[in-house]
């Protein structure tokens, strides 16, 4: 705990902003639905890190409770997301989102 | 609060109905519970109680929107009768609808950022499943995927914005955040400004405003029509209720910073949505773009953020949603081919209902003295009070473009049918849905104070 607190808050913000950007760029650039899902998870975990860091910084438990909320909801979201991807894979035989074009963009 | 508890318990009851074999009665239970929840919200009127350690606050704003969602759901049930026909899936669908309603009620009543997040997720996750609920149709699966990915992506943005605001203010509670921002108004840290931009980005995704609207037409087109009707009315209303509640209670003091962003988004949404709608030949897609365009007008009400914008938004959402439900009744009856041409001859076979649908179309276009006109009137009035003159001029031009494509629907209904064409016919439930929505549209047009003066 003490070691963690010696790292300045700015470094945590930088790190999670970086992780968040990697996730966001992944969603925008990658074309495989499962990798998109992983990138979304990366974004959410960057946010979790930020919440935890701020929670320690403010000495307020709320941020950590929020992390638990986010993890729970993200688990539910991934369950639904994977089910949708499996359904789509059964119909289209691929997880490449560029090939999903029955509805015109 | 009682409303929220009733609706949540209803969702659980709907899931249990599968186990305890009362699936047959689940629709009756659903109607009774939703009516009861509406009654409970009406009984709470005028009170303002906080629950869960100030995480939700049921004030008049929350109650008014809860009543709006529940009443819309009851009307929506009329047009979605066939959606619930299948014995195997109806309990699931009712459960999902109840849960998303619970999410919508939380979104109208949160007073804490964590509740805001939970509400938006309950609402969206149920909606992802509903969008993909037609398992035999690849279009429905694709719509679910195209709804899910942008939805999850935008959740990331919302959360990042929340994290930055929490980092600056040290609290999740809306009134604490507001107090902190007022205290530090002269030198706000960049984190707050950045957080607001992230929140706006996430919310613009959720309400399908341009430039983040790309997913909406496909999702609205591919989902089963009753689900599209649900998404473009209740879910849209809930997202706007949350948008306004968040910004009016936290960030109204720093409105100078984010109003321009919203105004620009509103302007391009109104113009872009209406112009794209002109080029659609598919009625369902046209309504999807029209729904995007209506988001633009509503964004203007959020951007105006003054005394008038709250009733303006409630009235606009009520008027738009009611008319929209009537229009989707017609789309639902057109089956899988929703080309505008298929409406030809409709007026010849159903002159009365064609007249009612014309009425709904005119209301959506904003022709006086119907509800849609007063919705636009209130929104424009509140924007002008906040000195947003040029956006209102843009909005008027956009509505004029809108009149053109709304009249295409009317024109097609009153044209002669092609020789071998199959003319759309309505069931008894459809007729009552169209009748009720048309009557409500007339009523709100004649007496707009019924809704506009209550909050």
Coordinates of C-alpha atoms in Angstrom, one line a residue:
Chain A
X1 CA 0.0 0.0 0.0
X2 CA 2.7 2.4 0.9
X3 CA 4.7 1.7 -2.2
X4 CA 1.6 2.3 -4.3
X5 CA 1.0 5.6 -2.6
X6 CA 4.4 6.8 -3.3
X7 CA 3.6 6.8 -7.1
X8 CA 2.1 10.2 -7.9
X9 CA -1.5 10.4 -8.9
X10 CA -0.6 11.8 -12.3
X11 CA 1.1 8.6 -13.3
X12 CA -2.0 6.6 -12.6
X13 CA -4.0 9.1 -14.7
X14 CA -1.5 8.8 -17.6
X15 CA -1.5 5.0 -17.4
X16 CA -5.2 4.7 -17.5
X17 CA -5.6 7.3 -20.2
X18 CA -3.1 5.3 -22.2
X19 CA -4.9 2.0 -21.6
X20 CA -8.2 3.6 -22.4
X21 CA -6.8 5.0 -25.7
X22 CA -5.4 1.6 -26.7
X23 CA -8.8 0.1 -26.0
X24 CA -10.7 2.8 -27.9
X25 CA -8.3 2.7 -30.9
X26 CA -8.7 -1.1 -30.9
X27 CA -12.5 -0.8 -31.1
X28 CA -12.1 1.6 -34.0
X29 CA -9.4 -0.2 -35.9
X30 CA -9.9 -3.9 -35.4
X31 CA -12.5 -5.8 -37.3
X32 CA -13.0 -9.0 -35.3
X33 CA -16.0 -8.9 -33.0
X34 CA -14.3 -10.9 -30.2
X35 CA -11.3 -8.6 -30.3
X36 CA -13.6 -5.6 -30.2
X37 CA -15.1 -7.1 -27.0
X38 CA -11.7 -7.5 -25.5
X39 CA -10.8 -3.9 -26.4
X40 CA -14.0 -2.7 -24.7
X41 CA -13.0 -4.7 -21.6
X42 CA -9.6 -2.9 -21.8
X43 CA -11.4 0.4 -21.7
X44 CA -13.5 -0.6 -18.8
X45 CA -10.4 -1.8 -16.8
X46 CA -8.6 1.4 -17.5
X47 CA -11.5 3.1 -15.9
X48 CA -11.4 0.7 -13.0
X49 CA -7.8 1.5 -12.4
X50 CA -8.6 5.2 -12.5
X51 CA -11.4 4.8 -10.0
X52 CA -9.2 2.8 -7.6
X53 CA -6.4 5.4 -7.8
X54 CA -8.8 8.3 -7.2
X55 CA -10.4 6.4 -4.4
X56 CA -7.1 6.1 -2.5
X57 CA -6.2 9.7 -3.4
X58 CA -9.5 11.0 -1.8
X59 CA -9.4 8.4 1.0
X60 CA -13.0 7.7 0.0
X61 CA -14.4 4.2 -0.4
X62 CA -16.9 5.1 -3.1
X63 CA -14.5 4.7 -5.9
X64 CA -13.7 1.1 -5.0
X65 CA -17.4 0.3 -4.7
X66 CA -17.9 1.7 -8.1
X67 CA -15.1 -0.7 -9.4
X68 CA -17.1 -3.6 -8.1
X69 CA -20.2 -2.2 -9.8
X70 CA -18.3 -1.9 -13.1
X71 CA -16.9 -5.4 -12.9
X72 CA -20.3 -6.9 -12.2
X73 CA -22.0 -5.0 -15.0
X74 CA -19.2 -5.7 -17.4
X75 CA -19.5 -9.4 -16.7
X76 CA -23.2 -9.3 -17.5
X77 CA -22.5 -7.2 -20.6
X78 CA -19.9 -9.6 -21.8
X79 CA -22.2 -12.6 -21.3
X80 CA -24.8 -10.9 -23.5
X81 CA -22.2 -9.7 -26.0
X82 CA -20.7 -13.2 -26.4
X83 CA -24.1 -14.7 -26.8
X84 CA -24.9 -12.2 -29.6
X85 CA -21.5 -12.9 -31.3
X86 CA -22.2 -16.7 -31.1
X87 CA -25.6 -16.1 -32.6
X88 CA -24.1 -14.0 -35.4
X89 CA -21.3 -16.6 -36.0
X90 CA -23.9 -19.3 -36.4
X91 CA -25.8 -17.3 -39.0
X92 CA -22.9 -15.7 -40.9
X93 CA -20.1 -18.2 -40.3
X94 CA -17.6 -15.4 -39.4
X95 CA -16.9 -12.8 -36.7
X96 CA -15.5 -10.2 -39.0
X97 CA -17.8 -7.2 -38.6
X98 CA -17.0 -5.9 -42.1
X99 CA -18.7 -8.9 -43.5
X100 CA -22.0 -8.2 -41.6
X101 CA -23.8 -6.3 -44.3
X102 CA -27.3 -7.6 -44.6
X103 CA -28.3 -4.2 -43.2
X104 CA -26.7 -1.5 -45.3
X105 CA -24.6 1.0 -43.3
Chain B
X1 CA -39.8 4.3 -5.2
X2 CA -42.8 2.0 -5.0
X3 CA -43.0 2.2 -8.8
X4 CA -39.4 1.1 -9.2
X5 CA -39.9 -1.8 -6.7
X6 CA -43.1 -2.9 -8.5
X7 CA -41.5 -2.9 -11.9
X8 CA -38.4 -4.8 -10.7
X9 CA -40.5 -7.4 -8.9
X10 CA -42.5 -7.7 -12.1
X11 CA -39.4 -8.6 -14.0
X12 CA -38.5 -11.3 -11.5
X13 CA -42.1 -12.6 -11.5
X14 CA -42.0 -12.8 -15.3
X15 CA -38.8 -15.0 -15.1
X16 CA -40.4 -17.1 -12.4
X17 CA -43.5 -17.6 -14.4
X18 CA -41.5 -20.0 -16.5
X19 CA -40.7 -22.2 -13.5
X20 CA -44.0 -22.0 -11.7
X21 CA -46.1 -22.3 -14.9
X22 CA -48.2 -19.3 -14.9
X23 CA -46.8 -18.1 -18.3
X24 CA -50.4 -18.0 -19.6
X25 CA -51.3 -15.2 -17.3
X26 CA -48.1 -13.3 -17.5
X27 CA -49.6 -10.7 -19.8
X28 CA -52.4 -10.0 -17.4
X29 CA -49.9 -9.8 -14.5
X30 CA -47.8 -7.4 -16.6
X31 CA -50.7 -5.1 -17.5
X32 CA -51.9 -5.1 -13.9
X33 CA -48.5 -4.4 -12.5
X34 CA -47.7 -1.6 -14.9
X35 CA -51.0 0.0 -14.3
X36 CA -50.5 -0.4 -10.6
X37 CA -47.0 1.1 -10.8
X38 CA -48.4 4.1 -12.8
X39 CA -51.0 4.5 -10.0
X40 CA -48.3 4.4 -7.3
X41 CA -46.3 7.0 -9.2
X42 CA -49.4 9.2 -9.4
X43 CA -50.0 8.8 -5.6
X44 CA -46.5 9.9 -4.8
X45 CA -47.0 13.1 -6.8
X46 CA -45.9 16.3 -5.1
X47 CA -43.6 14.4 -2.7
X48 CA -39.8 14.3 -3.0
X49 CA -38.1 11.5 -1.1
X50 CA -34.6 10.3 -1.3
X51 CA -33.7 6.6 -0.9
X52 CA -30.6 4.4 -0.6
X53 CA -28.5 7.1 1.1
X54 CA -29.3 9.8 -1.4
X55 CA -28.7 7.6 -4.5
X56 CA -32.1 8.0 -6.0
X57 CA -34.4 11.0 -5.6
X58 CA -38.1 10.6 -6.6
X59 CA -39.1 14.2 -7.2
X60 CA -41.8 15.4 -9.7
X61 CA -39.4 15.2 -12.6
X62 CA -38.7 11.5 -11.8
X63 CA -42.4 10.7 -11.3
X64 CA -43.5 12.5 -14.4
X65 CA -41.0 10.6 -16.6
X66 CA -41.8 7.3 -14.8
X67 CA -45.5 7.8 -15.6
X68 CA -44.6 8.7 -19.2
X69 CA -42.6 5.4 -19.6
X70 CA -45.3 3.3 -18.0
X71 CA -48.2 4.8 -20.0
X72 CA -46.1 4.4 -23.2
X73 CA -45.5 0.8 -22.4
X74 CA -49.2 0.1 -22.0
X75 CA -49.9 1.7 -25.4
X76 CA -46.9 -0.2 -26.8
X77 CA -48.4 -3.5 -25.7
X78 CA -51.3 -3.0 -28.1
X79 CA -49.1 -3.0 -31.1
X80 CA -46.8 -5.8 -30.0
X81 CA -49.5 -8.4 -29.4
X82 CA -48.0 -10.8 -32.0
X83 CA -44.5 -10.3 -30.6
X84 CA -45.7 -12.0 -27.5
X85 CA -47.5 -14.8 -29.2
X86 CA -44.8 -17.5 -29.0
X87 CA -45.4 -19.4 -25.7
X88 CA -41.7 -20.3 -25.4
X89 CA -40.3 -16.8 -25.4
X90 CA -43.0 -14.6 -24.0
X91 CA -42.0 -14.9 -20.4
X92 CA -38.4 -13.9 -21.3
X93 CA -39.6 -10.9 -23.4
X94 CA -41.8 -9.7 -20.6
X95 CA -38.9 -10.0 -18.1
X96 CA -36.6 -8.1 -20.4
X97 CA -39.2 -5.4 -21.0
X98 CA -39.8 -5.1 -17.2
X99 CA -36.1 -4.8 -16.5
X100 CA -35.5 -2.2 -19.1
X101 CA -38.4 -0.3 -17.7
X102 CA -36.8 -0.5 -14.2
X103 CA -33.6 0.9 -15.8
X104 CA -35.6 3.7 -17.4
X105 CA -37.2 4.6 -14.1
X106 CA -33.7 4.7 -12.4
X107 CA -32.5 6.9 -15.2
X108 CA -35.2 9.4 -14.5
X109 CA -34.6 9.4 -10.7
X110 CA -30.9 9.0 -10.1
X111 CA -29.1 11.4 -7.9
X112 CA -25.7 9.7 -7.9
X113 CA -23.4 8.9 -10.7
X114 CA -23.2 5.2 -9.8
X115 CA -27.0 4.9 -10.1
X116 CA -26.8 6.7 -13.4
X117 CA -24.4 4.0 -14.6
X118 CA -26.4 1.1 -13.3
X119 CA -29.6 2.6 -14.8
X120 CA -28.1 3.0 -18.2
X121 CA -26.7 -0.5 -18.2
X122 CA -29.9 -2.2 -17.0
X123 CA -31.7 -0.3 -19.8
X124 CA -29.1 -1.1 -22.5
X125 CA -28.3 -4.7 -21.7
X126 CA -32.0 -5.7 -21.9
X127 CA -32.3 -3.7 -25.1
X128 CA -29.3 -5.6 -26.7
X129 CA -31.1 -8.9 -26.1
X130 CA -34.5 -7.5 -27.3
X131 CA -32.9 -6.3 -30.5
X132 CA -31.6 -9.8 -31.3
X133 CA -34.8 -11.5 -30.1
X134 CA -35.9 -12.7 -33.5
X135 CA -33.6 -15.7 -33.6
X136 CA -34.6 -17.0 -37.0
X137 CA -33.7 -13.7 -38.7
X138 CA -30.0 -12.8 -39.5
X139 CA -31.0 -9.2 -39.7
X140 CA -32.1 -9.2 -36.1
X141 CA -28.8 -10.8 -34.9
X142 CA -26.9 -8.3 -36.9
X143 CA -28.9 -5.5 -35.4
X144 CA -28.1 -6.8 -31.9
X145 CA -24.4 -6.9 -32.6
X146 CA -24.5 -3.4 -34.1
X147 CA -26.4 -2.2 -31.1
X148 CA -24.1 -4.0 -28.6
X149 CA -20.7 -2.9 -29.9
X150 CA -21.3 0.9 -30.0
X151 CA -23.3 0.6 -26.8
X152 CA -20.5 -1.0 -24.9
X153 CA -18.0 1.4 -26.4
X154 CA -20.0 4.4 -25.3
X155 CA -20.3 2.9 -21.8
X156 CA -16.5 3.1 -21.7
X157 CA -16.6 6.8 -22.5
X158 CA -19.4 7.5 -19.9
X159 CA -17.4 5.7 -17.3
X160 CA -14.2 7.5 -18.1
X161 CA -16.0 10.8 -17.8
X162 CA -17.4 9.8 -14.5
X163 CA -14.0 8.7 -13.3
X164 CA -12.5 12.1 -14.2
X165 CA -15.3 13.9 -12.4
X166 CA -15.0 11.7 -9.4
X167 CA -11.3 12.3 -9.4
X168 CA -11.7 16.1 -9.4
X169 CA -14.7 16.4 -7.0
X170 CA -14.2 13.3 -4.8
X171 CA -17.9 12.4 -4.8
X172 CA -20.5 10.5 -6.8
X173 CA -23.4 12.5 -5.4
X174 CA -24.8 14.9 -7.9
X175 CA -25.5 17.7 -5.3
X176 CA -22.0 17.3 -3.8
X177 CA -20.5 17.5 -7.3
X178 CA -22.6 20.6 -8.1
X179 CA -21.6 22.3 -4.8
X180 CA -17.9 21.5 -5.5
X181 CA -18.2 22.9 -9.0
X182 CA -19.9 26.1 -7.7
X183 CA -17.1 26.5 -5.1
X184 CA -14.3 26.1 -7.6
X185 CA -16.0 27.7 -10.5
X186 CA -13.3 30.3 -11.1
X187 CA -10.5 27.8 -11.7
X188 CA -11.9 24.5 -12.7
X189 CA -9.3 21.8 -13.2
X190 CA -9.0 20.4 -16.8
X191 CA -10.2 17.0 -15.5
X192 CA -13.8 18.4 -15.0
X193 CA -13.9 19.8 -18.5
X194 CA -12.5 16.7 -20.0
X195 CA -14.9 14.6 -17.9
X196 CA -17.9 16.6 -19.2
X197 CA -16.8 16.1 -22.8
X198 CA -16.4 12.3 -22.2
X199 CA -19.9 12.2 -20.7
X200 CA -21.4 14.1 -23.6
X201 CA -19.7 11.8 -26.1
X202 CA -21.1 8.7 -24.3
X203 CA -24.5 10.2 -24.1
X204 CA -24.6 11.3 -27.7
X205 CA -23.8 7.7 -28.6
X206 CA -26.7 6.5 -26.5
X207 CA -29.3 8.9 -27.9
X208 CA -28.0 8.4 -31.5
X209 CA -27.2 12.0 -32.2
X210 CA -24.9 12.9 -35.1
X211 CA -22.0 12.5 -35.5
X212 CA -22.4 9.3 -33.4
X213 CA -25.6 8.0 -35.0
X214 CA -24.2 5.5 -37.5
X215 CA -25.5 2.4 -35.6
X216 CA -29.0 3.7 -35.2
X217 CA -30.6 3.2 -38.6
X218 CA -29.3 -0.3 -39.0
X219 CA -30.4 -1.3 -35.5
X220 CA -33.8 0.2 -35.9
X221 CA -34.1 -1.4 -39.3
X222 CA -33.0 -4.9 -38.3
X223 CA -34.7 -5.3 -34.9
X224 CA -38.2 -6.7 -34.8
X225 CA -40.6 -3.8 -35.3
X226 CA -42.2 -3.8 -31.8
X227 CA -38.6 -3.6 -30.4
X228 CA -37.8 -0.8 -32.7
X229 CA -40.9 1.0 -31.5
X230 CA -39.8 0.4 -27.9
X231 CA -36.3 1.7 -28.6
X232 CA -37.3 4.8 -30.4
X233 CA -39.8 5.8 -27.8
X234 CA -39.2 4.6 -24.3
X235 CA -35.5 4.0 -24.4
X236 CA -34.9 7.3 -26.2
X237 CA -37.1 9.1 -23.6
X238 CA -35.2 7.5 -20.7
X239 CA -31.8 8.5 -22.2
X240 CA -33.0 12.1 -22.6
X241 CA -34.4 12.1 -19.1
X242 CA -31.0 11.0 -17.8
X243 CA -29.1 13.5 -20.0
X244 CA -31.1 16.4 -18.8
X245 CA -31.1 15.4 -15.1
X246 CA -27.4 14.9 -15.1
X247 CA -26.5 18.2 -16.7
X248 CA -29.1 20.3 -15.0
X249 CA -28.2 19.1 -11.5
X250 CA -24.4 19.0 -11.9
X251 CA -23.1 21.1 -14.7
X252 CA -25.5 23.9 -15.2
X253 CA -23.1 26.4 -13.6
X254 CA -20.5 25.6 -16.3
X255 CA -23.0 25.7 -19.1
X256 CA -20.8 28.1 -21.1
X257 CA -18.3 25.3 -21.6
X258 CA -20.6 22.6 -22.9
X259 CA -23.6 24.4 -24.5
X260 CA -21.7 25.1 -27.7
X261 CA -20.9 21.4 -28.1
X262 CA -24.5 20.4 -27.7
X263 CA -25.8 23.1 -29.9
X264 CA -23.4 22.0 -32.7
X265 CA -24.4 18.4 -32.3
X266 CA -28.1 19.4 -32.3
X267 CA -27.7 21.5 -35.4
X268 CA -26.0 18.7 -37.5
X269 CA -28.4 16.1 -36.1
X270 CA -31.5 18.1 -37.1
X271 CA -30.2 18.9 -40.6
X272 CA -28.4 15.6 -41.2
X273 CA -31.2 13.4 -39.9
X274 CA -33.9 15.2 -41.9
X275 CA -32.0 15.3 -45.1
X276 CA -31.0 11.6 -44.9
X277 CA -34.6 10.7 -44.1
X278 CA -35.7 12.3 -47.4
X279 CA -33.7 9.8 -49.4
X280 CA -35.2 6.7 -47.7
X281 CA -37.7 4.5 -49.5
X282 CA -38.1 2.1 -46.6
X283 CA -40.7 3.4 -44.0
X284 CA -38.9 1.8 -41.1
X285 CA -35.6 3.4 -42.0
X286 CA -37.2 6.7 -42.7
X287 CA -38.7 6.6 -39.2
X288 CA -35.3 5.7 -37.8
X289 CA -33.7 8.8 -39.4
X290 CA -36.7 10.9 -38.3
X291 CA -36.1 9.6 -34.8
X292 CA -32.5 10.8 -35.1
X293 CA -33.7 14.2 -36.3
X294 CA -36.0 14.5 -33.3
X295 CA -33.1 13.8 -31.0
X296 CA -31.6 17.0 -32.5
X297 CA -34.6 19.1 -31.4
X298 CA -34.5 17.5 -27.9
X299 CA -30.8 18.2 -27.6
X300 CA -31.6 21.9 -28.2
X301 CA -33.9 21.7 -25.2
X302 CA -31.0 20.2 -23.1
X303 CA -28.6 22.8 -24.4
X304 CA -31.0 25.7 -23.5
X305 CA -31.0 24.5 -19.8
X306 CA -33.4 27.0 -18.3
X307 CA -36.8 26.9 -16.5
X308 CA -38.7 26.2 -19.7
X309 CA -36.6 23.3 -21.0
X310 CA -37.8 20.8 -18.5
X311 CA -41.5 21.0 -19.5
X312 CA -40.4 21.4 -23.1
X313 CA -38.5 18.2 -23.0
X314 CA -41.2 16.2 -21.3
X315 CA -43.9 17.5 -23.7
X316 CA -41.8 16.9 -26.8
X317 CA -40.9 13.4 -25.7
X318 CA -44.6 12.6 -24.9
X319 CA -45.8 14.1 -28.2
X320 CA -43.1 12.4 -30.3
X321 CA -43.4 9.0 -28.6
X322 CA -47.1 8.8 -28.8
X323 CA -47.1 9.7 -32.5
X324 CA -44.2 7.4 -33.1
X325 CA -46.0 4.4 -31.5
X326 CA -48.9 5.0 -33.9
X327 CA -46.6 5.1 -36.9
X328 CA -44.8 1.9 -35.8
X329 CA -48.2 0.1 -35.6
X330 CA -48.5 0.6 -39.3
X331 CA -44.9 -0.4 -39.9
X332 CA -45.4 -3.6 -37.8
X333 CA -48.3 -4.5 -40.0
X334 CA -46.3 -4.1 -43.2
X335 CA -44.3 -7.2 -42.4
X336 CA -40.8 -7.7 -43.8
X337 CA -41.3 -5.4 -46.8
X338 CA -41.5 -1.9 -45.4
X339 CA -41.2 -0.1 -48.7
X340 CA -43.3 3.1 -48.9
X341 CA -44.9 1.8 -52.1
X342 CA -46.6 -0.9 -50.1
X343 CA -48.7 1.7 -48.4
X344 CA -50.5 2.5 -51.7
X345 CA -54.2 1.9 -51.5
X346 CA -54.2 1.9 -47.8
X347 CA -56.5 4.9 -47.6
X348 CA -58.9 3.3 -50.0
X349 CA -59.3 0.2 -47.8
X350 CA -59.1 1.9 -44.4
X351 CA -60.2 5.6 -44.9
X352 CA -60.7 6.2 -41.2
X353 CA -57.4 4.8 -40.0
X354 CA -55.5 6.4 -42.9
X355 CA -56.9 9.8 -41.7
X356 CA -55.7 9.0 -38.2
X357 CA -52.3 8.1 -39.4
X358 CA -52.2 11.3 -41.5
X359 CA -52.9 13.1 -38.2
X360 CA -50.0 11.4 -36.5
X361 CA -47.7 12.2 -39.4
X362 CA -48.7 15.8 -39.3
X363 CA -48.0 15.9 -35.6
X364 CA -44.5 14.5 -36.2
X365 CA -44.0 17.1 -38.9
X366 CA -45.0 19.8 -36.4
X367 CA -48.2 21.1 -38.0
X368 CA -50.5 23.1 -35.6
X369 CA -52.7 22.5 -33.7
X370 CA -51.3 19.0 -33.0
X371 CA -49.1 17.8 -30.1
X372 CA -45.9 17.8 -32.2
X373 CA -46.3 21.5 -33.0
X374 CA -46.5 22.5 -29.4
X375 CA -43.5 20.3 -28.6
X376 CA -41.4 22.2 -31.1
X377 CA -42.9 25.5 -29.9
X378 CA -41.9 24.9 -26.3
X379 CA -38.4 23.7 -27.3
X380 CA -37.9 26.8 -29.5
X381 CA -39.2 29.1 -26.8
X382 CA -36.8 27.7 -24.2
X383 CA -33.9 28.0 -26.7
X384 CA -34.7 31.6 -27.5
X385 CA -34.9 32.4 -23.8
X386 CA -31.3 31.2 -23.6
X387 CA -30.2 33.3 -26.6
X388 CA -29.8 30.3 -28.9
X389 CA -31.1 32.2 -31.9
X390 CA -29.2 30.6 -34.8
X391 CA -29.9 27.0 -33.7
X392 CA -33.6 27.8 -33.7
X393 CA -33.4 29.1 -37.2
X394 CA -31.6 25.9 -38.2
X395 CA -34.3 23.9 -36.4
X396 CA -37.1 25.6 -38.3
X397 CA -35.3 25.0 -41.7
X398 CA -34.8 21.3 -40.6
X399 CA -38.5 21.0 -39.7
X400 CA -39.5 22.3 -43.2
X401 CA -37.3 19.6 -44.8
X402 CA -39.1 17.2 -42.4
X403 CA -42.5 18.2 -43.7
X404 CA -41.5 16.9 -47.2
X405 CA -40.8 13.4 -46.2
X406 CA -43.6 13.1 -43.8
X407 CA -45.9 14.1 -46.6
X408 CA -44.4 11.3 -48.8
X409 CA -46.0 8.8 -46.3
X410 CA -49.4 10.5 -46.6
X411 CA -49.0 10.7 -50.4
X412 CA -48.3 7.0 -50.7
X413 CA -51.2 6.1 -48.5
X414 CA -53.6 8.0 -50.7
X415 CA -52.2 6.8 -54.0
X416 CA -53.9 4.1 -56.1
X417 CA -52.6 0.6 -55.4
X418 CA -50.6 -1.3 -58.1
X419 CA -52.7 -3.9 -59.8
X420 CA -51.5 -7.0 -57.9
X421 CA -50.5 -5.3 -54.7
X422 CA -51.2 -6.7 -51.3
X423 CA -52.7 -3.9 -49.3
X424 CA -51.8 -3.6 -45.6
X425 CA -54.6 -4.6 -43.3
X426 CA -54.9 -3.8 -39.6
X427 CA -55.9 -6.1 -36.7
X428 CA -58.3 -5.0 -33.9
X429 CA -55.4 -4.2 -31.5
X430 CA -53.6 -2.2 -34.2
X431 CA -56.8 -0.1 -34.8
X432 CA -57.1 0.6 -31.1
X433 CA -53.4 1.5 -30.8
X434 CA -53.8 4.0 -33.7
X435 CA -57.0 5.4 -32.3
X436 CA -55.5 5.9 -28.8
X437 CA -52.4 7.5 -30.1
X438 CA -54.3 9.8 -32.5
X439 CA -56.7 10.8 -29.7
X440 CA -53.8 11.6 -27.3
X441 CA -52.1 13.6 -30.1
X442 CA -55.2 15.6 -30.6
X443 CA -55.8 16.0 -26.8
X444 CA -52.2 17.2 -26.2
X445 CA -52.5 19.6 -29.2
X446 CA -55.7 21.1 -27.9
X447 CA -54.7 21.3 -24.3
X448 CA -50.9 21.3 -24.1
X449 CA -51.0 22.6 -20.5
X450 CA -52.0 19.1 -19.4
X451 CA -48.4 18.0 -19.5
X452 CA -46.4 21.2 -20.0
X453 CA -47.5 22.8 -16.7
X454 CA -47.0 19.9 -14.4
X455 CA -43.3 20.1 -13.8

